[in-house]
Short mmCIF file of C-alpha atoms and ligand atoms in Angstrom, two decimals:
data_model
loop_
_atom_site.label_atom_id
_atom_site.label_comp_id
_atom_site.label_asym_id
_atom_site.label_seq_id
_atom_site.Cartn_x
_atom_site.Cartn_y
_atom_site.Cartn_z
CA MET A 1 23.77 55.54 -18.64
CA ARG A 2 25.05 52.11 -17.81
CA MET A 3 24.50 52.91 -14.12
CA ILE A 4 20.91 53.88 -14.75
CA THR A 5 20.22 50.67 -16.65
CA ARG A 6 21.62 48.63 -13.83
CA LEU A 7 19.49 50.47 -11.29
CA ALA A 8 16.44 49.98 -13.42
CA LEU A 9 17.23 46.28 -13.64
CA LEU A 10 17.61 46.06 -9.87
CA ALA A 11 14.29 47.78 -9.42
CA LEU A 12 12.71 45.39 -11.86
CA VAL A 13 14.11 42.39 -10.00
CA ALA A 14 12.88 43.80 -6.69
CA TRP A 15 9.45 44.38 -8.15
CA ALA A 16 9.30 40.90 -9.65
CA THR A 17 10.41 39.26 -6.41
CA SER A 18 7.85 41.12 -4.33
CA GLY A 19 5.24 40.04 -6.84
CA LEU A 20 6.32 36.44 -6.38
CA ALA A 21 6.24 36.83 -2.63
CA HIS A 22 2.69 38.07 -2.94
CA ALA A 23 1.73 35.08 -5.03
CA GLY A 24 3.23 32.87 -2.30
CA VAL A 25 1.15 34.50 0.41
CA SER A 26 -2.04 33.99 -1.54
CA ALA A 27 -1.43 30.24 -1.99
CA PRO A 28 -4.26 28.67 0.00
CA LEU A 29 -2.24 25.75 1.41
CA GLN A 30 1.21 24.79 2.59
CA VAL A 31 2.20 21.48 1.02
CA HIS A 32 4.75 19.32 2.85
CA ASP A 33 6.29 15.88 2.36
CA ALA A 34 4.80 15.53 -1.11
CA TRP A 35 5.76 12.30 -2.88
CA ILE A 36 4.55 9.86 -5.49
CA ARG A 37 4.70 6.09 -5.27
CA VAL A 38 5.79 5.12 -8.77
CA LEU A 39 4.64 1.66 -9.82
CA PRO A 40 6.26 -0.14 -12.77
CA GLY A 41 4.91 -0.02 -16.31
CA ALA A 42 1.59 1.64 -17.04
CA LEU A 43 0.10 1.02 -13.59
CA PRO A 44 -1.55 3.94 -11.78
CA ASN A 45 0.56 5.79 -9.20
CA ALA A 46 -0.46 7.46 -5.94
CA GLY A 47 0.41 10.93 -4.66
CA TYR A 48 0.73 11.80 -0.98
CA ALA A 49 1.33 15.02 0.97
CA ILE A 50 0.48 16.91 4.10
CA LEU A 51 -1.79 19.87 3.32
CA THR A 52 -1.82 22.63 5.92
CA ASN A 53 -4.20 25.55 5.87
CA PRO A 54 -2.68 28.59 7.63
CA GLY A 55 -5.74 30.71 6.92
CA ASN A 56 -8.88 31.56 8.84
CA GLN A 57 -11.17 29.89 6.36
CA GLU A 58 -11.68 26.30 5.34
CA VAL A 59 -10.04 25.42 2.01
CA LYS A 60 -11.85 22.95 -0.21
CA LEU A 61 -9.70 20.96 -2.64
CA VAL A 62 -11.96 19.89 -5.51
CA ALA A 63 -9.59 18.65 -8.23
CA ALA A 64 -5.99 18.19 -9.30
CA ARG A 65 -4.20 17.90 -12.62
CA SER A 66 -0.69 17.34 -13.91
CA ASN A 67 1.06 17.47 -17.27
CA ALA A 68 2.74 14.20 -16.31
CA TYR A 69 -0.52 12.19 -16.07
CA ALA A 70 -3.58 12.01 -18.30
CA ARG A 71 -5.86 11.97 -15.28
CA VAL A 72 -5.62 12.84 -11.60
CA MET A 73 -8.38 11.93 -9.16
CA LEU A 74 -9.02 12.47 -5.46
CA HIS A 75 -9.33 9.06 -3.85
CA GLU A 76 -9.77 7.49 -0.48
CA SER A 77 -8.96 3.95 0.60
CA SER A 78 -10.86 2.43 3.46
CA GLU A 79 -11.25 -0.89 5.18
CA SER A 80 -14.40 -2.33 6.71
CA GLY A 81 -15.39 -5.86 7.56
CA GLY A 82 -11.96 -7.06 6.49
CA ILE A 83 -12.38 -5.69 2.95
CA SER A 84 -10.14 -3.01 1.41
CA ARG A 85 -11.89 -0.54 -0.87
CA MET A 86 -10.94 2.53 -2.86
CA HIS A 87 -13.34 5.19 -4.04
CA ALA A 88 -13.31 8.65 -5.61
CA VAL A 89 -14.09 11.64 -3.38
CA ASP A 90 -15.48 14.86 -4.89
CA HIS A 91 -13.68 17.20 -2.51
CA LEU A 92 -11.33 17.30 0.44
CA SER A 93 -11.75 20.00 3.11
CA VAL A 94 -8.74 21.38 4.95
CA PRO A 95 -10.04 23.15 8.07
CA ALA A 96 -8.87 26.64 9.04
CA HIS A 97 -5.52 26.38 10.87
CA GLY A 98 -5.65 22.62 10.35
CA SER A 99 -4.08 19.92 8.18
CA VAL A 100 -5.17 16.96 6.15
CA ARG A 101 -2.81 14.10 5.53
CA LEU A 102 -2.82 12.30 2.22
CA ALA A 103 -1.10 9.06 3.23
CA PRO A 104 -0.98 5.38 2.22
CA GLY A 105 -4.18 3.62 3.25
CA GLY A 106 -6.27 6.81 3.26
CA TYR A 107 -6.64 9.89 1.08
CA HIS A 108 -4.43 10.00 -2.00
CA LEU A 109 -4.17 11.51 -5.44
CA MET A 110 -4.79 8.74 -7.94
CA LEU A 111 -2.42 9.39 -10.86
CA MET A 112 -3.54 7.59 -14.00
CA HIS A 113 -1.81 6.98 -17.31
CA ALA A 114 1.61 8.63 -17.06
CA VAL A 115 2.32 10.56 -20.26
CA HIS A 116 6.00 9.48 -20.09
CA PRO A 117 7.55 7.02 -17.63
CA VAL A 118 8.11 8.95 -14.38
CA LYS A 119 11.76 8.68 -13.32
CA ILE A 120 12.46 7.81 -9.67
CA GLY A 121 14.05 10.82 -8.01
CA SER A 122 12.52 13.34 -10.40
CA ARG A 123 9.96 15.97 -9.41
CA VAL A 124 6.43 16.18 -10.74
CA THR A 125 4.28 19.30 -10.57
CA ILE A 126 0.67 18.73 -9.60
CA THR A 127 -1.78 21.63 -9.76
CA LEU A 128 -4.38 21.68 -7.01
CA ARG A 129 -7.71 23.36 -7.71
CA PHE A 130 -9.95 24.73 -4.99
CA ALA A 131 -13.71 25.33 -4.75
CA ASP A 132 -13.27 29.11 -5.10
CA GLY A 133 -11.47 28.67 -8.42
CA ARG A 134 -7.96 29.35 -7.13
CA THR A 135 -5.16 26.96 -8.09
CA GLN A 136 -1.80 26.12 -6.59
CA ASP A 137 1.19 24.18 -7.94
CA ALA A 138 2.89 21.65 -5.71
CA SER A 139 6.09 19.72 -6.38
CA PHE A 140 6.02 15.96 -5.68
CA LEU A 141 9.11 13.73 -5.40
CA ALA A 142 8.93 10.49 -7.41
CA ARG A 143 9.78 7.58 -5.09
CA PRO A 144 10.17 3.82 -5.77
CA ALA A 145 7.28 1.36 -5.39
CA ASN A 146 8.50 0.11 -2.00
CA ALA A 147 9.09 3.53 -0.40
CA SER A 148 7.43 4.13 2.98
CA GLY A 149 7.39 7.92 2.69
CA VAL A 150 9.10 10.95 1.22
CA ASN A 151 12.42 10.08 2.92
CA ASP A 152 12.40 6.33 3.47
CA MET B 1 -7.18 -28.83 50.74
CA MET B 2 -8.79 -30.42 47.71
CA ARG B 3 -9.55 -27.00 46.31
CA VAL B 4 -6.00 -25.81 46.72
CA SER B 5 -4.56 -28.76 44.85
CA SER B 6 -6.98 -28.42 41.94
CA LEU B 7 -6.06 -24.75 41.77
CA ALA B 8 -2.41 -25.70 41.80
CA LEU B 9 -3.08 -28.21 39.09
CA LEU B 10 -4.81 -25.57 36.99
CA VAL B 11 -1.88 -23.21 37.42
CA LEU B 12 0.48 -26.02 36.52
CA LEU B 13 -1.61 -26.94 33.46
CA GLY B 14 -1.74 -23.30 32.44
CA ALA B 15 2.02 -23.07 32.71
CA CYS B 16 2.44 -26.30 30.77
CA SER B 17 0.14 -25.37 27.92
CA SER B 18 1.62 -21.91 27.54
CA ALA B 19 5.08 -23.45 27.37
CA ALA B 20 3.96 -25.99 24.78
CA LYS B 21 1.92 -23.62 22.58
CA PRO B 22 3.64 -20.77 20.80
CA ARG B 23 2.41 -17.41 22.00
CA PHE B 24 1.51 -15.61 18.82
CA ASP B 25 0.84 -11.86 18.79
CA LEU B 26 -1.42 -12.12 15.73
CA THR B 27 -4.79 -13.89 15.50
CA ASN B 28 -4.11 -17.59 15.92
CA VAL B 29 -6.03 -19.58 13.29
CA THR B 30 -4.28 -22.90 13.84
CA GLY B 31 -6.78 -25.66 13.05
CA HIS B 32 -9.39 -23.21 11.78
CA LEU B 33 -8.29 -22.69 8.19
CA PRO B 34 -7.28 -25.29 5.59
CA ASN B 35 -3.70 -26.08 4.67
CA LEU B 36 -1.99 -24.20 1.86
CA LYS B 37 -3.11 -25.76 -1.41
CA PHE B 38 -3.17 -24.28 -4.91
CA GLN B 39 -1.99 -24.66 -8.46
CA LEU B 40 -1.44 -21.31 -10.20
CA THR B 41 0.85 -19.56 -12.69
CA ALA B 42 3.74 -17.76 -11.01
CA ASP B 43 5.24 -14.47 -12.21
CA ASN B 44 8.18 -16.45 -13.64
CA GLY B 45 5.70 -18.02 -16.08
CA LYS B 46 5.84 -21.46 -14.45
CA THR B 47 3.00 -23.44 -12.91
CA MET B 48 3.55 -23.59 -9.17
CA THR B 49 1.78 -25.45 -6.40
CA ALA B 50 1.80 -25.24 -2.62
CA LYS B 51 4.34 -28.08 -2.57
CA ASP B 52 6.92 -25.77 -4.17
CA PHE B 53 6.82 -23.72 -0.96
CA ARG B 54 7.19 -26.54 1.59
CA GLY B 55 9.99 -25.68 3.96
CA LYS B 56 9.21 -21.97 3.74
CA VAL B 57 7.04 -19.86 6.01
CA VAL B 58 4.43 -18.50 3.60
CA MET B 59 2.43 -15.29 3.72
CA MET B 60 -0.48 -15.11 1.29
CA TYR B 61 -2.30 -11.93 0.27
CA PHE B 62 -5.04 -11.30 -2.29
CA GLY B 63 -4.58 -8.08 -4.28
CA TYR B 64 -4.27 -6.56 -7.74
CA THR B 65 -1.57 -4.53 -9.46
CA HIS B 66 -3.83 -1.62 -10.50
CA CYS B 67 -4.22 -0.90 -6.79
CA PRO B 68 -1.76 1.97 -6.21
CA ASP B 69 -2.44 2.57 -2.54
CA VAL B 70 -3.39 -0.28 -0.19
CA CYS B 71 -1.61 -3.16 -1.98
CA PRO B 72 1.73 -1.30 -2.22
CA LEU B 73 1.30 -0.20 1.40
CA THR B 74 0.93 -3.85 2.46
CA MET B 75 3.81 -5.02 0.28
CA THR B 76 6.07 -2.19 1.45
CA ARG B 77 5.36 -3.09 5.07
CA MET B 78 6.26 -6.70 4.31
CA HIS B 79 9.46 -5.49 2.66
CA VAL B 80 10.34 -3.50 5.79
CA VAL B 81 9.74 -6.57 8.00
CA MET B 82 11.80 -8.76 5.63
CA GLN B 83 14.66 -6.28 5.92
CA GLN B 84 14.36 -6.37 9.72
CA LEU B 85 14.69 -10.15 9.56
CA GLY B 86 17.83 -9.94 7.45
CA LYS B 87 19.11 -13.35 6.33
CA LEU B 88 16.21 -15.11 8.07
CA ALA B 89 13.86 -13.63 5.46
CA ASP B 90 15.19 -16.20 2.98
CA GLY B 91 13.04 -18.72 4.86
CA ILE B 92 9.89 -16.75 3.98
CA ARG B 93 7.89 -16.25 0.79
CA PHE B 94 5.19 -13.62 0.29
CA LEU B 95 2.58 -14.78 -2.23
CA PHE B 96 0.68 -12.00 -3.98
CA VAL B 97 -2.39 -13.71 -5.47
CA SER B 98 -4.05 -11.58 -8.14
CA VAL B 99 -7.81 -11.12 -7.83
CA ASP B 100 -7.70 -9.37 -11.21
CA PRO B 101 -6.37 -12.06 -13.56
CA ALA B 102 -7.81 -10.24 -16.61
CA ARG B 103 -5.28 -7.41 -16.27
CA ASP B 104 -2.60 -9.16 -14.21
CA THR B 105 -0.75 -11.03 -16.91
CA VAL B 106 2.53 -12.76 -16.05
CA PRO B 107 4.74 -9.85 -17.25
CA VAL B 108 2.67 -7.20 -15.41
CA LEU B 109 2.70 -9.29 -12.24
CA HIS B 110 6.44 -9.95 -12.55
CA GLN B 111 7.32 -6.25 -12.86
CA TYR B 112 5.02 -5.45 -9.96
CA VAL B 113 6.26 -7.96 -7.38
CA THR B 114 9.94 -7.48 -8.21
CA ALA B 115 9.52 -3.76 -7.45
CA PHE B 116 8.86 -4.60 -3.79
CA ASP B 117 10.92 -7.44 -2.35
CA LYS B 118 12.98 -10.36 -3.60
CA HIS B 119 10.97 -12.79 -1.45
CA ASP B 120 7.71 -11.88 -3.23
CA VAL B 121 6.05 -14.26 -5.68
CA GLY B 122 3.16 -13.15 -7.90
CA LEU B 123 0.48 -15.73 -8.68
CA THR B 124 -2.30 -15.58 -11.23
CA GLY B 125 -4.63 -18.06 -12.90
CA THR B 126 -8.04 -18.51 -14.46
CA PRO B 127 -10.93 -16.68 -12.78
CA ASP B 128 -12.18 -20.08 -11.55
CA GLN B 129 -8.82 -20.99 -10.01
CA ILE B 130 -8.62 -17.64 -8.20
CA ARG B 131 -12.22 -17.83 -7.01
CA ALA B 132 -11.68 -21.35 -5.65
CA LEU B 133 -8.55 -20.33 -3.73
CA ALA B 134 -10.18 -17.22 -2.27
CA LYS B 135 -13.21 -19.26 -1.26
CA ARG B 136 -11.00 -21.84 0.47
CA TYR B 137 -9.73 -19.07 2.77
CA ARG B 138 -13.04 -17.15 2.91
CA ALA B 139 -11.32 -14.19 1.27
CA ALA B 140 -13.92 -12.03 -0.48
CA PHE B 141 -13.32 -9.91 -3.55
CA ASP B 142 -15.52 -8.20 -6.10
CA ARG B 143 -14.99 -5.97 -9.09
CA GLY B 144 -16.32 -2.41 -8.90
CA LYS B 145 -18.03 -0.40 -11.64
CA VAL B 146 -16.16 -0.08 -14.93
CA GLN B 147 -15.27 3.58 -15.56
CA LYS B 148 -15.30 5.57 -18.79
CA ASP B 149 -11.67 4.73 -19.57
CA GLY B 150 -12.33 1.00 -19.04
CA GLY B 151 -10.58 0.96 -15.67
CA TYR B 152 -12.09 -0.50 -12.52
CA GLU B 153 -11.22 -1.13 -8.90
CA VAL B 154 -11.41 -4.48 -7.12
CA ASN B 155 -12.56 -4.59 -3.50
CA HIS B 156 -10.59 -7.31 -1.81
CA SER B 157 -9.87 -9.01 1.49
CA ALA B 158 -7.32 -7.12 3.57
CA ALA B 159 -5.99 -10.15 5.44
CA ILE B 160 -2.58 -11.79 5.18
CA TYR B 161 -2.72 -15.55 5.77
CA ILE B 162 0.42 -16.96 7.33
CA PHE B 163 1.37 -20.64 7.02
CA ASP B 164 4.16 -22.58 8.70
CA SER B 165 6.81 -24.46 6.75
CA LYS B 166 4.56 -27.55 6.58
CA GLY B 167 1.74 -25.57 4.94
CA HIS B 168 -0.51 -25.35 8.00
CA ALA B 169 -2.45 -22.10 8.41
CA ARG B 170 -1.26 -20.56 11.69
CA VAL B 171 -1.91 -16.82 12.07
CA LEU B 172 -3.80 -14.03 10.36
CA ALA B 173 -2.45 -10.49 9.95
CA THR B 174 -4.53 -7.44 9.02
CA PRO B 175 -3.60 -3.89 7.95
CA ALA B 176 -3.90 -2.92 11.63
CA THR B 177 -1.17 -5.41 12.61
CA SER B 178 2.04 -3.75 13.76
CA ASN B 179 5.33 -4.65 12.07
CA LYS B 180 6.65 -5.63 15.50
CA ASP B 181 3.91 -8.24 16.08
CA LEU B 182 4.29 -9.56 12.56
CA GLU B 183 8.05 -9.90 12.94
CA HIS B 184 7.60 -11.61 16.32
CA ASP B 185 5.29 -14.29 14.90
CA LEU B 186 7.38 -14.83 11.78
CA ARG B 187 10.41 -15.45 14.00
CA LEU B 188 8.43 -18.04 16.00
CA LEU B 189 7.33 -19.80 12.81
CA LEU B 190 10.86 -19.71 11.40
CA LYS B 191 12.01 -21.46 14.60
CA GLY B 192 9.48 -24.21 13.87
CA ALA B 193 6.70 -23.15 16.24
CU1 CU C 1 -6.85 5.29 -5.65
#
């Protein structure tokens, strides 16, 4: 009896794991080097990552949200005529078999109004939403204000 | 014969002037921009003027704390260069002049600049004071549309104005400037170039 239970449990675990593996395969993007620049106090933060699309079809990121922030926006910084600007973008396309880099000075996730102070070194989950309605969770590492990247 | 000697003279002059003038990697603005001059409130709550920074090589940048991307990128790059310079960095001050004095109160500014580098000084003032200083250096800025939550962005000049220890404007750095070039010119200015 005990043996049977254990077998059943093993089967259950195997089934659950394969299910998870399936969910992994269906994630539209691979997310690498994801980090957040945490600014002091109530100031907005910025999220960065490398988004890679292993699929045969373009993936269109249209929105993002997080339980850690009241509002998340897709933003782009640009410079022209010696003036720095920042504006909202309504979507970000990751080409088939290509990547898009969210990096300081360019595309970023604008993270507004942290619900609680975000601790340096902690991880924040940000949910990406795509044009076809699919979503994907990504884990971002909280880094200090003067960090240059995910590692330095 | 005449031609040869004038050529030689030119070469000689060229050699002379290049030895006398520092060879900056950044855009040389010596003589083209006014000396450092301001009176503003620093992030320590005190009124400070350009005179308080005599003897230091000064970098001046116009930004705002609600800027989570480009301003921190600039300040982080400065921090990296300061670390490269080691002890020499004590001869430099980086002035972060707020173009958003409505939101950049002294405490907000203080928290912000201290998060980047110990050689940073935050400066704020009345809108008129800030406008006058920006105008003096032809640094443009303008406030964008106010959003639903009351927030707004400020478009602002990307340049970093660099002054020698006597307060003379010498070189101009931009976001495209490499850390190597910046470090090179700061070293020259620290040596009294
Ligand atoms: Cu932004």
